Short mmCIF file of C-alpha atoms in Angstrom, two decimals:
data_model
loop_
_atom_site.label_atom_id
_atom_site.label_comp_id
_atom_site.label_asym_id
_atom_site.label_seq_id
_atom_site.Cartn_x
_atom_site.Cartn_y
_atom_site.Cartn_z
CA MET A 1 9.10 11.19 -27.31
CA SER A 2 6.43 8.68 -26.44
CA ILE A 3 4.94 7.40 -23.21
CA VAL A 4 4.77 3.64 -23.61
CA VAL A 5 2.43 1.53 -21.47
CA THR A 6 2.82 -2.26 -21.35
CA GLY A 7 -0.16 -4.34 -20.24
CA SER A 8 -2.28 -1.49 -21.53
CA THR A 9 -5.52 -3.45 -21.86
CA GLY A 10 -5.36 -4.92 -18.35
CA SER A 11 -7.33 -3.66 -15.34
CA LEU A 12 -4.66 -1.16 -14.28
CA GLY A 13 -3.39 -0.38 -17.78
CA ARG A 14 -6.80 0.78 -18.98
CA HIS A 15 -6.96 3.32 -16.16
CA VAL A 16 -3.45 4.55 -16.99
CA VAL A 17 -4.17 5.08 -20.69
CA GLU A 18 -7.49 6.82 -19.97
CA GLN A 19 -5.82 9.20 -17.53
CA LEU A 20 -2.88 9.83 -19.87
CA LEU A 21 -5.36 10.86 -22.58
CA GLU A 22 -6.53 13.62 -20.23
CA LYS A 23 -2.97 14.94 -19.88
CA VAL A 24 -1.10 14.49 -23.17
CA PRO A 25 -1.97 14.26 -26.88
CA ALA A 26 -2.99 10.77 -27.98
CA GLU A 27 -0.17 10.54 -30.51
CA GLN A 28 2.35 10.75 -27.65
CA ILE A 29 0.99 7.53 -26.12
CA THR A 30 1.96 4.04 -27.25
CA ALA A 31 -0.17 1.20 -25.91
CA VAL A 32 1.56 -2.19 -25.94
CA VAL A 33 -0.96 -4.97 -26.60
CA ARG A 34 -0.67 -8.70 -27.21
CA ASP A 35 -3.81 -8.72 -29.34
CA GLU A 36 -4.20 -5.83 -31.75
CA ALA A 37 -7.99 -6.21 -31.75
CA LYS A 38 -8.08 -5.47 -28.01
CA GLY A 39 -6.39 -2.13 -28.69
CA ALA A 40 -8.87 -1.05 -31.37
CA ALA A 41 -10.63 1.43 -29.08
CA TYR A 42 -7.27 3.08 -28.30
CA ALA A 43 -6.31 3.27 -31.96
CA ALA A 44 -9.65 4.90 -32.76
CA ARG A 45 -8.71 7.70 -30.36
CA GLY A 46 -5.30 8.26 -31.93
CA VAL A 47 -3.19 6.20 -29.53
CA LYS A 48 -0.34 4.32 -31.21
CA LEU A 49 -0.42 0.55 -30.88
CA ALA A 50 2.57 -1.77 -30.56
CA VAL A 51 1.95 -5.51 -30.63
CA ALA A 52 4.35 -7.36 -28.32
CA ASP A 53 4.36 -10.25 -25.87
CA TYR A 54 6.53 -10.72 -22.78
CA ASN A 55 6.98 -14.36 -23.86
CA ALA A 56 8.40 -13.40 -27.28
CA PRO A 57 11.48 -11.19 -26.64
CA GLU A 58 11.96 -10.40 -30.33
CA THR A 59 8.61 -8.56 -30.38
CA PHE A 60 10.16 -5.84 -28.20
CA ASP A 61 13.07 -5.25 -30.60
CA GLY A 62 12.91 -1.63 -31.71
CA LEU A 63 9.67 -0.99 -29.84
CA PHE A 64 11.18 1.73 -27.62
CA ALA A 65 12.99 4.85 -28.76
CA ALA A 66 15.58 7.04 -27.03
CA GLY A 67 13.87 9.43 -24.65
CA ASP A 68 10.71 7.36 -24.21
CA LYS A 69 9.13 7.00 -20.80
CA VAL A 70 7.97 3.44 -20.23
CA LEU A 71 5.52 2.00 -17.72
CA LEU A 72 6.18 -1.70 -17.16
CA ILE A 73 3.02 -3.08 -15.60
CA SER A 74 3.91 -6.36 -13.94
CA GLY A 75 2.61 -9.40 -15.79
CA ASN A 76 -0.18 -11.59 -14.45
CA GLU A 77 1.08 -14.95 -15.74
CA PHE A 78 2.29 -16.20 -12.38
CA ASP A 79 3.26 -19.57 -13.84
CA LYS A 80 5.46 -18.27 -16.67
CA GLY A 81 8.42 -16.78 -14.83
CA ARG A 82 7.49 -13.14 -14.47
CA PRO A 83 11.01 -11.84 -13.63
CA GLN A 84 12.28 -13.19 -16.95
CA GLN A 85 9.27 -11.69 -18.77
CA HIS A 86 9.98 -8.32 -17.18
CA LYS A 87 13.68 -8.58 -18.04
CA VAL A 88 12.71 -8.71 -21.72
CA VAL A 89 11.19 -5.23 -21.37
CA ILE A 90 14.05 -3.89 -19.24
CA ASP A 91 16.66 -5.14 -21.74
CA ALA A 92 14.78 -3.53 -24.64
CA ALA A 93 14.47 -0.27 -22.69
CA LYS A 94 18.21 -0.28 -21.94
CA ALA A 95 19.10 -0.95 -25.57
CA ALA A 96 16.91 1.97 -26.70
CA GLY A 97 18.18 4.44 -24.12
CA VAL A 98 14.80 5.31 -22.64
CA ALA A 99 14.55 8.30 -20.32
CA LEU A 100 12.63 6.47 -17.59
CA LEU A 101 11.25 3.03 -16.84
CA ALA A 102 8.57 2.94 -14.14
CA TYR A 103 7.69 -0.48 -12.73
CA THR A 104 4.59 -1.48 -10.75
CA SER A 105 6.07 -3.41 -7.84
CA ALA A 106 4.87 -4.45 -4.37
CA PRO A 107 5.30 -2.71 -0.98
CA GLY A 108 8.78 -2.99 0.45
CA THR A 109 7.30 -4.37 3.69
CA LEU A 110 5.64 -7.35 1.94
CA THR A 111 7.40 -10.68 2.60
CA ALA A 112 4.71 -12.95 1.10
CA GLY A 113 5.65 -15.12 -1.86
CA LEU A 114 3.79 -12.70 -4.12
CA ALA A 115 6.60 -10.19 -3.57
CA ASP A 116 9.40 -12.50 -4.76
CA ASP A 117 8.89 -11.79 -8.47
CA HIS A 118 8.77 -8.07 -7.78
CA ARG A 119 12.00 -8.07 -5.77
CA ALA A 120 13.75 -10.04 -8.53
CA THR A 121 12.50 -7.57 -11.14
CA GLU A 122 13.62 -4.59 -9.05
CA GLU A 123 17.13 -6.09 -8.82
CA THR A 124 17.25 -6.54 -12.62
CA LEU A 125 16.05 -2.98 -13.18
CA LEU A 126 18.54 -1.44 -10.75
CA ALA A 127 21.40 -3.48 -12.25
CA SER A 128 20.46 -2.37 -15.78
CA GLY A 129 21.39 1.27 -15.21
CA VAL A 130 18.12 2.44 -16.81
CA PRO A 131 16.68 5.48 -14.99
CA PHE A 132 13.85 4.00 -12.92
CA SER A 133 10.85 4.74 -10.76
CA LEU A 134 9.68 1.95 -8.48
CA LEU A 135 5.93 2.26 -7.96
CA ARG A 136 5.47 -0.11 -5.04
CA ASN A 137 1.73 -0.49 -5.28
CA GLY A 138 -0.20 -1.62 -2.24
CA TRP A 139 -3.44 -3.58 -2.40
CA TYR A 140 -6.34 -2.45 -4.60
CA ASN A 141 -9.81 -1.85 -3.15
CA GLU A 142 -11.12 -3.78 -6.14
CA ASN A 143 -9.29 -6.94 -5.02
CA TYR A 144 -12.21 -7.21 -2.60
CA THR A 145 -15.04 -5.15 -4.06
CA GLU A 146 -14.93 -7.10 -7.35
CA GLN A 147 -15.50 -10.32 -5.38
CA LEU A 148 -18.71 -9.40 -3.58
CA ALA A 149 -21.00 -12.09 -5.07
CA PRO A 150 -20.06 -14.88 -2.60
CA VAL A 151 -19.94 -12.39 0.27
CA LEU A 152 -23.50 -11.26 -0.44
CA GLN A 153 -24.64 -14.84 -1.07
CA PHE A 154 -23.39 -16.15 2.28
CA ASN A 155 -23.49 -12.86 4.27
CA ALA A 156 -19.91 -13.46 5.31
CA VAL A 157 -16.46 -12.04 4.60
CA THR A 158 -14.04 -14.97 4.83
CA GLN A 159 -10.31 -14.19 5.00
CA ALA A 160 -7.20 -15.47 6.77
CA ALA A 161 -5.98 -12.02 7.82
CA GLY A 162 -7.02 -11.94 11.49
CA GLU A 163 -7.41 -8.32 12.58
CA GLY A 164 -4.58 -7.14 10.32
CA ARG A 165 -5.06 -3.85 8.52
CA VAL A 166 -4.80 -2.96 4.81
CA SER A 167 -3.90 0.47 3.35
CA SER A 168 -5.77 -0.10 0.10
CA ALA A 169 -6.77 2.42 -2.56
CA SER A 170 -8.57 2.24 -5.88
CA ARG A 171 -6.93 1.12 -9.12
CA ALA A 172 -7.64 4.59 -10.49
CA ASP A 173 -5.57 6.06 -7.63
CA PHE A 174 -2.57 3.86 -8.41
CA ALA A 175 -2.97 4.65 -12.11
CA ALA A 176 -2.97 8.37 -11.28
CA ALA A 177 0.35 7.94 -9.47
CA ALA A 178 1.85 6.25 -12.54
CA VAL A 179 0.54 9.04 -14.77
CA ALA A 180 2.03 11.68 -12.44
CA VAL A 181 5.43 10.00 -12.71
CA LEU A 182 5.21 9.51 -16.50
CA THR A 183 4.14 13.10 -17.21
CA GLY A 184 6.10 14.87 -14.47
CA GLU A 185 9.75 15.65 -13.84
CA GLY A 186 12.27 14.58 -11.22
CA HIS A 187 11.09 11.01 -10.70
CA GLU A 188 14.29 9.31 -11.89
CA ASN A 189 15.80 6.72 -9.53
CA LYS A 190 13.05 7.17 -6.95
CA THR A 191 11.10 4.58 -4.98
CA TYR A 192 7.51 5.30 -3.99
CA GLU A 193 5.70 3.26 -1.32
CA LEU A 194 2.08 3.59 -2.40
CA GLY A 195 -0.96 2.91 -0.25
CA GLY A 196 -4.28 4.40 0.78
CA ASP A 197 -4.62 7.11 3.39
CA GLU A 198 -6.87 5.00 5.64
CA ALA A 199 -5.99 1.49 6.78
CA TRP A 200 -8.89 -0.85 7.63
CA ASN A 201 -9.42 -4.42 8.80
CA PHE A 202 -11.94 -7.03 7.72
CA THR A 203 -14.17 -6.54 10.76
CA GLU A 204 -14.58 -2.92 9.63
CA TYR A 205 -14.98 -4.03 6.00
CA ALA A 206 -17.82 -6.40 6.94
CA ALA A 207 -19.44 -3.66 9.04
CA GLU A 208 -19.29 -1.22 6.10
CA LEU A 209 -20.82 -3.84 3.80
CA SER A 210 -23.58 -4.40 6.37
CA ARG A 211 -24.22 -0.66 6.56
CA GLN A 212 -24.44 -0.23 2.80
CA THR A 213 -26.48 -3.36 2.02
CA GLY A 214 -28.74 -3.42 5.07
CA LYS A 215 -27.75 -7.08 5.54
CA GLU A 216 -26.02 -8.58 8.56
CA ILE A 217 -22.61 -9.46 7.12
CA ALA A 218 -20.07 -10.98 9.48
CA TYR A 219 -16.31 -11.36 9.26
CA ASN A 220 -15.34 -15.03 9.39
CA PRO A 221 -11.57 -15.28 10.08
CA VAL A 222 -10.07 -18.64 9.15
CA SER A 223 -6.60 -20.19 9.09
CA VAL A 224 -4.32 -19.81 6.09
CA GLU A 225 -4.72 -23.53 5.40
CA ALA A 226 -8.52 -23.32 5.48
CA PHE A 227 -8.51 -20.25 3.25
CA THR A 228 -6.25 -21.99 0.74
CA GLY A 229 -8.73 -24.85 0.66
CA ILE A 230 -11.66 -22.48 0.12
CA LEU A 231 -9.87 -20.81 -2.80
CA THR A 232 -8.94 -24.10 -4.47
CA GLY A 233 -12.51 -25.28 -3.92
CA ALA A 234 -13.64 -22.18 -5.80
CA GLY A 235 -11.53 -23.27 -8.76
CA LEU A 236 -8.25 -21.37 -8.29
CA PRO A 237 -5.05 -23.26 -9.15
CA ALA A 238 -3.36 -24.49 -5.97
CA PRO A 239 -0.16 -22.39 -6.37
CA PHE A 240 -2.17 -19.18 -6.91
CA ALA A 241 -4.48 -20.01 -3.99
CA ALA A 242 -1.42 -20.46 -1.77
CA THR A 243 -0.03 -17.13 -2.98
CA LEU A 244 -3.26 -15.26 -2.13
CA ALA A 245 -3.52 -16.95 1.26
CA GLY A 246 0.10 -15.96 1.88
CA VAL A 247 -0.87 -12.34 1.33
CA ASP A 248 -3.53 -12.69 4.05
CA ALA A 249 -0.85 -13.99 6.42
CA SER A 250 1.18 -10.88 5.60
CA ILE A 251 -1.85 -8.65 6.22
CA GLU A 252 -2.22 -10.17 9.69
CA LYS A 253 1.42 -9.22 10.36
CA GLY A 254 0.78 -5.62 9.25
CA GLU A 255 2.81 -5.86 6.05
CA LEU A 256 0.18 -4.16 3.87
CA VAL A 257 -0.05 -1.04 6.01
CA VAL A 258 1.67 1.67 3.96
CA SER A 259 1.93 4.93 5.87
CA SER A 260 4.34 6.90 3.65
CA GLY A 261 1.68 9.23 2.23
CA ASP A 262 3.43 8.91 -1.17
CA LEU A 263 0.24 8.02 -3.05
CA SER A 264 -1.87 11.01 -2.03
CA ARG A 265 1.14 13.30 -2.49
CA LEU A 266 1.77 12.05 -6.03
CA ILE A 267 -1.87 12.33 -7.09
CA GLY A 268 -2.49 15.61 -5.30
CA ARG A 269 -5.67 14.48 -3.54
CA PRO A 270 -6.85 12.04 -0.87
CA THR A 271 -7.01 8.40 -1.91
CA THR A 272 -10.32 6.61 -2.52
CA PRO A 273 -11.68 5.05 0.69
CA ILE A 274 -12.85 1.43 0.67
CA SER A 275 -16.41 2.62 1.44
CA GLU A 276 -16.51 4.51 -1.86
CA SER A 277 -15.34 1.48 -3.84
CA ILE A 278 -17.94 -0.69 -2.07
CA ALA A 279 -20.66 1.78 -3.06
CA ALA A 280 -19.49 1.76 -6.69
CA ALA A 281 -19.43 -2.05 -6.79
CA LEU A 282 -22.90 -2.36 -5.29
CA LYS A 283 -24.29 0.01 -7.92
CA GLY A 284 -22.84 -2.40 -10.46
#
């Protein structure tokens, strides 16, 4: 039996593999990588490597074995048809007879375009008959704390989210939930709505940044159209900029407030507050 992690060298995948290594022997972990060189550090620690690519279905042939638990981390190639990419993994998991396939999805309340690929993947997974866990991940603290350079340069937090609130948590928290599902029992055919314990808005975020930096940092709310323009001006492709701005519109409507408590229950501790992630980012 192996625990197989796709997207294992990505931002979330790295956290998952590191935390799995604290719980199970390395030889029970298979890290799926597109580039074998990127998995060298895992291999050096005894983790098995499997080279496969969502865009090359044949590379998943025989990758899974009966009884494996698989974590399908959603792809980040927004322009390459993610539902079809994910179906490649689901089909291979079904053919192998895996014990569980956990998928990192989006909150059930999210109506923004970003959620469309996730809903389509969930439908494919449910139709497949493979035992599943839907890990409906909310927003990561790091989505903001990794983008502090322009905020600190202009002393302004610019978003199109009005006074909407976000139940964010750290990537490590969401990874811990995945690890709990992959190493625990009784998670088959369950859906978890995952979000941080404390919801916050961008006025509070700017105030916390001001407190920690000693600067006067203001929240500058703008329209979705203006925010899209700012993002494209910063070099983001127009479709991706529109997707991110659409998430802000959903935040304003309260769609990223997740109050289920599933995340802290799964990980057995409180989630990481945004203030803590800000402090970590400022330390660099």
